[in-house]
Amino acid sequence: MSSEHVRKGVTNAKFNEEQSNILFIEIGILSILIGLMSKSWWAFGGSFLGLIFSLRIKFLAIPLMIVFSLVWGAIGYSIGALFESTAASIVLGIIAFLSGLGTHFAAVQWANDIAE
């Protein structure tokens, strides 16, 4: 194994770790909203732990990452709407969705690396 491969691996691991912060903040916000809407600490704790554990189960993690990315796409679309342009809304929505998707899957990769 060359030093080049090791350097690339370390760089990738650092990038994935940075992306995981965003994912865990999103999970925290969603859990808080669920807890507040249901007025239950149990709902907050259950959703928080459930979402964290779902990162380890591939068939749950992928749809979860897509849903979180769709939210980012909707935010991008809304920002584009401020320019009163359909094209800007669509372009910013797509960019935000794809950026969110990359960020979320990097975070899931980091979570899986840490759990092993």
Coordinates of C-alpha atoms in Angstrom, one line a residue, residues 50-104:
G50 CA -34.4 5.0 16.2
L51 CA -33.0 7.3 13.6
I52 CA -29.4 6.8 14.9
F53 CA -29.8 3.0 14.8
S54 CA -31.5 3.2 11.3
L55 CA -28.2 4.5 9.9
R56 CA -26.7 1.0 10.4
I57 CA -29.6 -0.8 8.5
K58 CA -29.1 -0.2 4.8
F59 CA -32.7 -0.6 3.7
L60 CA -33.7 2.1 6.3
A61 CA -30.7 4.4 5.8
I62 CA -31.1 4.9 2.1
P63 CA -34.7 6.1 2.2
L64 CA -33.9 8.3 5.3
M65 CA -31.0 9.9 3.4
I66 CA -33.3 10.6 0.4
V67 CA -36.0 12.2 2.6
F68 CA -33.4 14.4 4.3
S69 CA -32.0 15.4 0.9
L70 CA -35.5 16.1 -0.4
V71 CA -35.8 18.6 2.4
W72 CA -32.6 20.3 1.3
G73 CA -33.9 20.3 -2.2
A74 CA -37.1 22.0 -1.0
I75 CA -35.0 24.6 0.8
G76 CA -33.1 25.3 -2.4
Y77 CA -36.3 25.5 -4.4
S78 CA -37.6 28.0 -1.9
I79 CA -34.5 30.1 -2.1
G80 CA -34.8 30.1 -5.9
A81 CA -38.4 31.3 -5.5
L82 CA -37.1 34.5 -3.9
F83 CA -35.7 35.4 -7.3
E84 CA -39.2 35.0 -8.8
S85 CA -37.8 32.6 -11.3
T86 CA -39.0 29.0 -12.0
A87 CA -35.6 28.2 -13.5
A88 CA -33.7 29.4 -10.5
S89 CA -36.0 27.4 -8.2
I90 CA -35.5 24.2 -10.1
V91 CA -31.7 24.6 -10.5
L92 CA -31.2 25.5 -6.9
G93 CA -33.5 22.8 -5.8
I94 CA -31.6 20.2 -7.8
I95 CA -28.2 21.5 -6.6
A96 CA -29.3 21.4 -3.0
F97 CA -30.8 17.9 -3.3
L98 CA -27.6 16.5 -4.9
S99 CA -25.4 18.2 -2.4
G100 CA -27.6 16.9 0.4
L101 CA -27.4 13.4 -1.0
G102 CA -23.6 13.5 -1.2
T103 CA -23.4 14.9 2.3
H104 CA -25.8 12.3 3.8

